[in-house]
Amino acid sequence: MHVVPSSLSAPVRVPVRLWFLLGAMVLAQAATTVVAAAPAFLIPYLHEHEGLSLATAGLLAGAPNLGLVLALVAWGAATDRFGERRVILIGLALTAATVAAAMLADGLGALGIALVACGAASACTNSASGRLITGWFPTERRGLAMGIRQTCQPLGMAIAALGVPPLALAFGVSAALGLGGALVVLSFVVCVLLVRDPARPPRAAAADSGSPYRASNSLVRIHAASMLLVVPQFALSTFGLVWFTVGFGWSALAAGALVAFSQFAGAAGRILVGIWSDRAGSRLRPLRIVAIAGVVTLAAAAGFGGLEWGIPAAVLYVIASCVSVADNGLAFTAVAEIAGPSWAGRALGFQNTGQFLAAAAVGPAVGAAIGVIGMPAALALVALTPALAVPLVPKPSAELVRA
């Protein structure tokens, strides 16, 4: 065991092959994100061309997320037991098979079941990719590596947003779902070539270290803080388009461009925050500062929105969106490091499960608040969640690295 260093005396060189491995992880995670996100971008097509109600189309869109939540911890436990390479390759193969089943599904019931299976299979990359990074990258470069890895979600969402609707219009639902399947097959080939398990201590020796959840409450506190911090992220991304089109009268194109820009800016922000954590020698100090910044930026965005100042509100929306996603890589890295190699997969599974459950509540809860008190006041309420997260973030002394 060793503690995260407080400073870097000299740059740590990382072998080129590890950057290629990281690229393979980003590709695999982005491909599985496309698989899980594709049904959401099919909602307009299913409603307008297939005659489904918005409620039914929304139910299908949520099916992959249900599968994700149900499978994340199981995939994490499998990673701890069998290793990252085996889990990733088996999981990607299963994902491709479930996408094929969804493309061939006959009827809404069969399609819904297949989409749940797609989400469950696609969860294979979440814990395994994070565990690979903590296993291969030195402590002084893990923040950067995890920040790059965290760009896979906005990248996958962007690919789905750009590719799924036109494919559905041109060739139908099966072709639109096939986009994610094709990317998964490509990522499978790349992972076969590039992904290797890092050296690990013998399982018997690892078991002797015991559960990190019994050693302290640090992991539980990070899980809880992350559940609170995910609320602003999904509130802003879900309702940003509506806010600027309905609240400020922007065109759908202009509002969509703003939301898309905020996603790409957030991806860049994840990398910068990862670098910051490497240089600071801490994940938890930056995490606490990000939570405080979330309170400030959300409150400012709410204030400008209440004053109906469109341009300042748009600027703060982008800044708040960047801040709202900046915690993901920090918390993910801290969880993997504190949990250690024998527990990282399960701990990351718990981490993601909590975040997905919290995110699932954002749509109905924040949507209902907006309907009653309006978007600016709802944003002010959302600002309470990072405020509640601040005292939950453990002190930096908890950053005892086992990985």
Short mmCIF file of C-alpha atoms in Angstrom, two decimals:
data_model
loop_
_atom_site.label_atom_id
_atom_site.label_comp_id
_atom_site.label_asym_id
_atom_site.label_seq_id
_atom_site.Cartn_x
_atom_site.Cartn_y
_atom_site.Cartn_z
CA MET A 1 0.00 0.00 0.00
CA HIS A 2 1.04 3.54 -0.59
CA VAL A 3 -0.43 7.00 -0.35
CA VAL A 4 -1.09 9.22 -3.36
CA PRO A 5 1.93 11.54 -3.59
CA SER A 6 1.33 15.15 -2.72
CA SER A 7 3.39 16.44 -5.67
CA LEU A 8 5.20 15.27 -8.73
CA SER A 9 8.93 15.74 -8.76
CA ALA A 10 9.36 14.60 -12.34
CA PRO A 11 7.11 13.62 -15.22
CA VAL A 12 6.19 9.95 -15.19
CA ARG A 13 6.61 8.31 -18.58
CA VAL A 14 3.85 5.96 -19.69
CA PRO A 15 4.61 3.33 -22.37
CA VAL A 16 2.93 4.02 -25.70
CA ARG A 17 1.15 0.65 -25.61
CA LEU A 18 -0.81 1.81 -22.56
CA TRP A 19 -2.20 4.77 -24.48
CA PHE A 20 -3.31 2.35 -27.21
CA LEU A 21 -4.94 0.20 -24.53
CA LEU A 22 -6.69 3.30 -23.20
CA GLY A 23 -7.89 4.09 -26.72
CA ALA A 24 -9.33 0.58 -26.96
CA MET A 25 -11.19 1.16 -23.69
CA VAL A 26 -12.62 4.47 -24.91
CA LEU A 27 -13.77 2.80 -28.12
CA ALA A 28 -15.37 -0.11 -26.26
CA GLN A 29 -17.09 2.12 -23.72
CA ALA A 30 -18.29 4.53 -26.41
CA ALA A 31 -19.64 1.62 -28.48
CA THR A 32 -21.59 0.20 -25.53
CA THR A 33 -22.86 3.71 -24.76
CA VAL A 34 -24.25 3.91 -28.30
CA VAL A 35 -26.01 0.58 -27.76
CA ALA A 36 -27.62 1.77 -24.52
CA ALA A 37 -28.47 5.27 -25.82
CA ALA A 38 -29.81 4.37 -29.27
CA PRO A 39 -33.43 3.67 -28.18
CA ALA A 40 -33.69 7.15 -26.64
CA PHE A 41 -32.88 8.74 -30.00
CA LEU A 42 -35.50 6.53 -31.63
CA ILE A 43 -38.34 8.13 -29.65
CA PRO A 44 -39.32 10.69 -32.36
CA TYR A 45 -39.26 8.02 -35.09
CA LEU A 46 -41.23 5.50 -33.03
CA HIS A 47 -43.81 8.17 -32.16
CA GLU A 48 -44.22 9.76 -35.59
CA HIS A 49 -43.67 6.81 -37.94
CA GLU A 50 -44.54 3.71 -35.90
CA GLY A 51 -47.49 5.24 -34.08
CA LEU A 52 -46.24 4.52 -30.55
CA SER A 53 -47.28 6.79 -27.72
CA LEU A 54 -44.54 8.84 -26.11
CA ALA A 55 -45.02 6.81 -22.93
CA THR A 56 -44.47 3.51 -24.76
CA ALA A 57 -41.52 4.86 -26.74
CA GLY A 58 -40.04 6.22 -23.52
CA LEU A 59 -40.48 2.84 -21.87
CA LEU A 60 -38.46 1.20 -24.65
CA ALA A 61 -35.84 3.94 -24.36
CA GLY A 62 -35.42 3.19 -20.65
CA ALA A 63 -35.11 -0.58 -21.14
CA PRO A 64 -31.30 -0.63 -21.65
CA ASN A 65 -30.78 1.45 -18.50
CA LEU A 66 -32.79 -1.11 -16.52
CA GLY A 67 -30.48 -3.82 -17.79
CA LEU A 68 -27.44 -1.71 -16.90
CA VAL A 69 -28.56 -1.19 -13.31
CA LEU A 70 -29.31 -4.87 -12.85
CA ALA A 71 -25.96 -6.06 -14.21
CA LEU A 72 -23.30 -3.55 -13.14
CA VAL A 73 -22.36 -5.15 -9.81
CA ALA A 74 -22.39 -8.65 -11.31
CA TRP A 75 -20.00 -7.60 -14.09
CA GLY A 76 -17.80 -5.91 -11.49
CA ALA A 77 -17.64 -9.07 -9.39
CA ALA A 78 -16.83 -11.11 -12.51
CA THR A 79 -13.99 -8.69 -13.28
CA ASP A 80 -12.55 -9.14 -9.79
CA ARG A 81 -12.70 -12.91 -10.15
CA PHE A 82 -11.78 -13.57 -13.79
CA GLY A 83 -9.84 -10.49 -14.94
CA GLU A 84 -10.55 -7.57 -17.24
CA ARG A 85 -9.68 -9.03 -20.64
CA ARG A 86 -11.92 -12.06 -20.29
CA VAL A 87 -14.87 -10.01 -19.02
CA ILE A 88 -14.52 -7.37 -21.73
CA LEU A 89 -14.29 -9.86 -24.59
CA ILE A 90 -17.14 -12.05 -23.35
CA GLY A 91 -19.24 -8.99 -22.57
CA LEU A 92 -18.69 -7.36 -25.97
CA ALA A 93 -19.54 -10.63 -27.71
CA LEU A 94 -22.75 -10.89 -25.68
CA THR A 95 -23.56 -7.25 -26.45
CA ALA A 96 -23.24 -7.87 -30.18
CA ALA A 97 -25.48 -10.94 -29.85
CA THR A 98 -28.16 -9.05 -27.91
CA VAL A 99 -28.12 -6.20 -30.44
CA ALA A 100 -28.68 -8.77 -33.19
CA ALA A 101 -31.59 -10.17 -31.19
CA ALA A 102 -33.08 -6.67 -30.84
CA MET A 103 -32.73 -6.11 -34.60
CA LEU A 104 -34.64 -9.34 -35.26
CA ALA A 105 -37.23 -8.89 -32.49
CA ASP A 106 -40.87 -9.22 -33.55
CA GLY A 107 -43.24 -7.18 -31.42
CA LEU A 108 -42.82 -4.61 -28.68
CA GLY A 109 -42.54 -7.17 -25.89
CA ALA A 110 -39.71 -9.04 -27.57
CA LEU A 111 -37.99 -5.77 -28.46
CA GLY A 112 -38.23 -4.53 -24.87
CA ILE A 113 -36.75 -7.75 -23.48
CA ALA A 114 -33.95 -7.65 -26.04
CA LEU A 115 -33.17 -4.03 -25.14
CA VAL A 116 -32.96 -4.90 -21.44
CA ALA A 117 -30.51 -7.65 -22.41
CA CYS A 118 -28.55 -5.13 -24.52
CA GLY A 119 -28.17 -2.85 -21.53
CA ALA A 120 -27.17 -5.71 -19.22
CA ALA A 121 -24.51 -6.97 -21.64
CA SER A 122 -23.21 -3.47 -22.40
CA ALA A 123 -22.46 -2.94 -18.69
CA CYS A 124 -19.43 -5.21 -19.09
CA THR A 125 -17.08 -2.34 -19.90
CA ASN A 126 -17.91 -0.02 -17.01
CA SER A 127 -15.99 -1.61 -14.15
CA ALA A 128 -13.48 -3.50 -16.29
CA SER A 129 -12.22 -0.40 -18.11
CA GLY A 130 -11.78 1.52 -14.85
CA ARG A 131 -10.00 -1.44 -13.25
CA LEU A 132 -7.65 -1.71 -16.23
CA ILE A 133 -6.65 1.92 -15.85
CA THR A 134 -5.86 1.63 -12.14
CA GLY A 135 -4.00 -1.61 -12.82
CA TRP A 136 -1.82 -0.38 -15.67
CA PHE A 137 -1.35 3.37 -15.21
CA PRO A 138 0.89 4.79 -12.48
CA THR A 139 -0.80 6.81 -9.77
CA GLU A 140 0.59 10.06 -11.16
CA ARG A 141 -1.16 9.53 -14.52
CA ARG A 142 -4.39 7.83 -13.47
CA GLY A 143 -6.37 11.06 -13.24
CA LEU A 144 -5.49 11.96 -16.83
CA ALA A 145 -6.15 8.42 -18.06
CA MET A 146 -9.49 8.20 -16.26
CA GLY A 147 -10.46 11.64 -17.53
CA ILE A 148 -9.83 10.48 -21.08
CA ARG A 149 -11.77 7.30 -20.40
CA GLN A 150 -14.70 9.36 -19.10
CA THR A 151 -15.03 11.12 -22.47
CA CYS A 152 -16.54 7.92 -23.84
CA GLN A 153 -20.03 8.77 -22.60
CA PRO A 154 -20.42 12.14 -24.38
CA LEU A 155 -18.64 10.65 -27.41
CA GLY A 156 -21.07 7.73 -27.52
CA MET A 157 -24.04 10.02 -26.98
CA ALA A 158 -22.88 12.27 -29.80
CA ILE A 159 -22.47 9.31 -32.17
CA ALA A 160 -25.94 8.05 -31.28
CA ALA A 161 -27.49 11.50 -31.67
CA LEU A 162 -25.92 11.98 -35.09
CA GLY A 163 -26.32 8.45 -36.44
CA VAL A 164 -29.47 6.85 -35.03
CA PRO A 165 -32.22 9.25 -36.25
CA PRO A 166 -31.11 9.41 -39.93
CA LEU A 167 -30.54 5.64 -40.05
CA ALA A 168 -34.04 5.07 -38.67
CA LEU A 169 -35.58 7.40 -41.23
CA ALA A 170 -33.68 5.83 -44.12
CA PHE A 171 -33.68 2.14 -43.20
CA GLY A 172 -35.83 1.59 -40.12
CA VAL A 173 -35.34 0.65 -36.49
CA SER A 174 -33.18 -2.41 -37.10
CA ALA A 175 -30.55 -0.46 -39.01
CA ALA A 176 -30.50 2.26 -36.34
CA LEU A 177 -29.90 -0.34 -33.61
CA GLY A 178 -27.26 -1.97 -35.81
CA LEU A 179 -25.04 1.12 -35.57
CA GLY A 180 -24.15 0.27 -31.97
CA GLY A 181 -23.76 -3.40 -32.84
CA ALA A 182 -21.29 -2.63 -35.62
CA LEU A 183 -19.23 -0.44 -33.30
CA VAL A 184 -19.24 -3.17 -30.65
CA VAL A 185 -17.91 -5.71 -33.17
CA LEU A 186 -15.17 -3.25 -34.16
CA SER A 187 -14.26 -2.64 -30.52
CA PHE A 188 -14.18 -6.40 -29.88
CA VAL A 189 -11.53 -6.84 -32.58
CA VAL A 190 -9.49 -3.93 -31.21
CA CYS A 191 -9.70 -5.27 -27.65
CA VAL A 192 -8.59 -8.74 -28.77
CA LEU A 193 -5.45 -7.12 -30.15
CA LEU A 194 -4.69 -4.57 -27.43
CA VAL A 195 -6.21 -5.46 -24.06
CA ARG A 196 -4.10 -7.41 -21.58
CA ASP A 197 -4.65 -7.90 -17.87
CA PRO A 198 -2.20 -6.13 -15.55
CA ALA A 199 -0.21 -8.11 -13.02
CA ARG A 200 -2.21 -8.72 -9.87
CA PRO A 201 -1.39 -10.20 -6.47
CA PRO A 202 -2.46 -13.84 -5.99
CA ARG A 203 -6.14 -14.13 -5.17
CA ALA A 204 -5.45 -15.73 -1.82
CA ALA A 205 -3.22 -12.83 -0.81
CA ALA A 206 -5.76 -10.34 -2.12
CA ALA A 207 -8.53 -11.97 -0.12
CA ASP A 208 -6.52 -11.50 3.06
CA SER A 209 -6.77 -7.72 2.66
CA GLY A 210 -10.48 -7.89 3.54
CA SER A 211 -13.37 -5.73 2.42
CA PRO A 212 -12.54 -2.03 2.07
CA TYR A 213 -16.12 -1.29 3.14
CA ARG A 214 -15.32 -2.70 6.59
CA ALA A 215 -12.06 -0.81 6.87
CA SER A 216 -13.70 2.64 6.64
CA ASN A 217 -16.79 4.45 5.40
CA SER A 218 -14.88 6.34 2.70
CA LEU A 219 -16.25 4.33 -0.22
CA VAL A 220 -19.84 4.63 0.99
CA ARG A 221 -19.42 8.38 1.37
CA ILE A 222 -18.02 8.71 -2.15
CA HIS A 223 -20.91 6.62 -3.52
CA ALA A 224 -23.42 8.85 -1.75
CA ALA A 225 -21.72 12.07 -2.84
CA SER A 226 -21.60 10.85 -6.45
CA MET A 227 -25.32 10.04 -6.42
CA LEU A 228 -26.02 13.63 -5.38
CA LEU A 229 -23.56 15.10 -7.87
CA VAL A 230 -25.09 13.22 -10.81
CA VAL A 231 -28.40 15.09 -10.34
CA PRO A 232 -27.19 18.41 -11.85
CA GLN A 233 -25.55 16.57 -14.76
CA PHE A 234 -28.77 14.89 -15.88
CA ALA A 235 -30.99 17.85 -15.02
CA LEU A 236 -28.96 20.14 -17.28
CA SER A 237 -28.57 17.69 -20.15
CA THR A 238 -32.22 16.57 -20.03
CA PHE A 239 -33.94 19.92 -19.74
CA GLY A 240 -31.43 22.32 -21.31
CA LEU A 241 -33.02 22.13 -24.76
CA VAL A 242 -36.49 22.80 -23.35
CA TRP A 243 -35.23 25.70 -21.23
CA PHE A 244 -33.74 27.65 -24.10
CA THR A 245 -36.44 26.88 -26.68
CA VAL A 246 -39.46 27.45 -24.44
CA GLY A 247 -38.03 29.72 -21.76
CA PHE A 248 -35.96 32.00 -23.99
CA GLY A 249 -37.58 31.44 -27.39
CA TRP A 250 -34.44 30.14 -29.07
CA SER A 251 -34.71 28.03 -32.20
CA ALA A 252 -34.34 24.29 -31.80
CA LEU A 253 -31.14 24.46 -33.87
CA ALA A 254 -29.55 27.15 -31.69
CA ALA A 255 -30.57 25.45 -28.44
CA GLY A 256 -29.41 22.07 -29.73
CA ALA A 257 -26.05 23.53 -30.71
CA LEU A 258 -25.67 24.98 -27.20
CA VAL A 259 -26.45 21.66 -25.54
CA ALA A 260 -24.11 19.79 -27.91
CA PHE A 261 -21.31 22.29 -27.25
CA SER A 262 -21.78 21.88 -23.51
CA GLN A 263 -21.35 18.10 -23.91
CA PHE A 264 -18.07 18.42 -25.80
CA ALA A 265 -16.85 21.10 -23.39
CA GLY A 266 -17.68 18.77 -20.53
CA ALA A 267 -15.64 15.99 -22.14
CA ALA A 268 -12.63 18.30 -22.33
CA GLY A 269 -13.24 19.40 -18.76
CA ARG A 270 -13.06 15.79 -17.53
CA ILE A 271 -9.57 15.48 -18.96
CA LEU A 272 -8.40 18.77 -17.45
CA VAL A 273 -9.77 17.87 -14.03
CA GLY A 274 -8.00 14.51 -14.26
CA ILE A 275 -4.70 16.28 -14.95
CA TRP A 276 -5.41 18.61 -12.03
CA SER A 277 -5.93 15.66 -9.67
CA ASP A 278 -2.63 14.12 -10.81
CA ARG A 279 -0.74 17.32 -10.13
CA ALA A 280 -2.51 17.89 -6.82
CA GLY A 281 -1.75 14.33 -5.74
CA SER A 282 -5.36 13.95 -4.65
CA ARG A 283 -8.76 12.97 -6.08
CA LEU A 284 -10.82 14.01 -3.06
CA ARG A 285 -9.65 17.62 -2.66
CA PRO A 286 -10.56 18.44 -6.29
CA LEU A 287 -13.82 16.50 -5.86
CA ARG A 288 -14.82 18.70 -2.93
CA ILE A 289 -13.92 21.87 -4.87
CA VAL A 290 -15.93 20.67 -7.89
CA ALA A 291 -18.96 20.11 -5.64
CA ILE A 292 -18.67 23.65 -4.26
CA ALA A 293 -18.29 25.03 -7.80
CA GLY A 294 -21.45 23.14 -8.75
CA VAL A 295 -23.44 25.04 -6.11
CA VAL A 296 -22.11 28.40 -7.30
CA THR A 297 -22.57 27.85 -11.04
CA LEU A 298 -26.07 26.37 -10.71
CA ALA A 299 -27.17 29.23 -8.48
CA ALA A 300 -25.75 31.75 -10.95
CA ALA A 301 -27.47 30.04 -13.89
CA ALA A 302 -30.74 30.05 -11.94
CA GLY A 303 -30.30 33.74 -11.15
CA PHE A 304 -29.71 34.75 -14.78
CA GLY A 305 -32.61 32.56 -15.83
CA GLY A 306 -34.90 34.26 -13.33
CA LEU A 307 -33.84 37.65 -14.71
CA GLU A 308 -34.51 36.32 -18.25
CA TRP A 309 -31.00 37.25 -19.43
CA GLY A 310 -30.59 34.69 -22.19
CA ILE A 311 -26.92 35.06 -23.15
CA PRO A 312 -25.52 35.13 -19.59
CA ALA A 313 -27.78 32.19 -18.74
CA ALA A 314 -26.40 30.29 -21.75
CA VAL A 315 -22.81 30.98 -20.68
CA LEU A 316 -23.53 29.79 -17.14
CA TYR A 317 -25.40 26.77 -18.54
CA VAL A 318 -22.25 25.68 -20.38
CA ILE A 319 -20.04 26.30 -17.34
CA ALA A 320 -22.45 24.51 -15.00
CA SER A 321 -22.66 21.59 -17.44
CA CYS A 322 -18.86 21.28 -17.46
CA VAL A 323 -18.70 21.40 -13.67
CA SER A 324 -21.55 18.89 -13.32
CA VAL A 325 -19.59 16.17 -15.15
CA ALA A 326 -16.15 16.99 -13.75
CA ASP A 327 -16.64 14.86 -10.66
CA ASN A 328 -17.18 11.58 -12.52
CA GLY A 329 -13.56 10.72 -13.25
CA LEU A 330 -12.36 11.93 -9.86
CA ALA A 331 -14.82 9.78 -7.92
CA PHE A 332 -14.33 6.79 -10.23
CA THR A 333 -10.56 6.90 -9.81
CA ALA A 334 -10.79 7.39 -6.04
CA VAL A 335 -13.14 4.42 -5.68
CA ALA A 336 -10.86 2.12 -7.69
CA GLU A 337 -7.75 3.23 -5.80
CA ILE A 338 -9.27 2.95 -2.33
CA ALA A 339 -10.97 -0.39 -3.07
CA GLY A 340 -7.81 -2.07 -4.33
CA PRO A 341 -7.41 -4.78 -6.99
CA SER A 342 -9.46 -7.46 -5.26
CA TRP A 343 -12.49 -5.20 -4.75
CA ALA A 344 -12.25 -2.53 -7.48
CA GLY A 345 -14.65 -4.24 -9.87
CA ARG A 346 -17.42 -4.59 -7.30
CA ALA A 347 -16.83 -1.12 -5.86
CA LEU A 348 -17.02 0.47 -9.32
CA GLY A 349 -20.17 -1.55 -9.95
CA PHE A 350 -21.75 -0.12 -6.79
CA GLN A 351 -20.56 3.35 -7.83
CA ASN A 352 -22.21 3.17 -11.25
CA THR A 353 -25.36 1.52 -9.95
CA GLY A 354 -25.95 4.33 -7.47
CA GLN A 355 -25.42 6.96 -10.13
CA PHE A 356 -27.79 5.30 -12.60
CA LEU A 357 -30.49 4.97 -9.93
CA ALA A 358 -30.14 8.65 -9.03
CA ALA A 359 -30.16 9.64 -12.69
CA ALA A 360 -33.38 7.67 -13.26
CA ALA A 361 -35.13 9.83 -10.65
CA VAL A 362 -33.96 13.12 -12.18
CA GLY A 363 -36.34 13.16 -15.15
CA PRO A 364 -39.65 12.81 -13.31
CA ALA A 365 -38.59 14.74 -10.18
CA VAL A 366 -36.99 17.74 -11.89
CA GLY A 367 -39.60 17.70 -14.65
CA ALA A 368 -42.37 17.93 -12.05
CA ALA A 369 -40.53 20.78 -10.29
CA ILE A 370 -40.14 22.69 -13.56
CA GLY A 371 -43.86 22.30 -14.24
CA VAL A 372 -44.73 23.84 -10.87
CA ILE A 373 -42.09 26.50 -10.22
CA GLY A 374 -40.29 26.96 -13.56
CA MET A 375 -36.77 26.16 -14.73
CA PRO A 376 -34.80 28.85 -12.84
CA ALA A 377 -36.31 27.93 -9.47
CA ALA A 378 -35.91 24.23 -10.24
CA LEU A 379 -32.20 24.82 -10.96
CA ALA A 380 -31.90 26.57 -7.61
CA LEU A 381 -33.34 23.46 -5.96
CA VAL A 382 -30.97 21.24 -7.93
CA ALA A 383 -28.09 23.33 -6.53
CA LEU A 384 -28.90 21.84 -3.13
CA THR A 385 -27.63 18.42 -4.24
CA PRO A 386 -23.96 19.41 -4.68
CA ALA A 387 -24.29 21.43 -1.46
CA LEU A 388 -25.34 18.24 0.34
CA ALA A 389 -22.49 16.34 -1.35
CA VAL A 390 -19.73 18.63 -0.04
CA PRO A 391 -19.66 17.33 3.57
CA LEU A 392 -19.95 13.74 2.33
CA VAL A 393 -16.67 13.85 0.42
CA PRO A 394 -14.07 12.15 2.65
CA LYS A 395 -10.98 14.00 3.76
CA PRO A 396 -7.89 13.51 1.57
CA SER A 397 -6.37 11.37 4.35
CA ALA A 398 -8.79 8.63 3.20
CA GLU A 399 -6.88 8.29 -0.07
CA LEU A 400 -4.95 5.20 0.84
CA VAL A 401 -4.20 3.52 -2.46
CA ARG A 402 -4.40 -0.27 -2.65
CA ALA A 403 -4.29 -0.57 -6.43
#
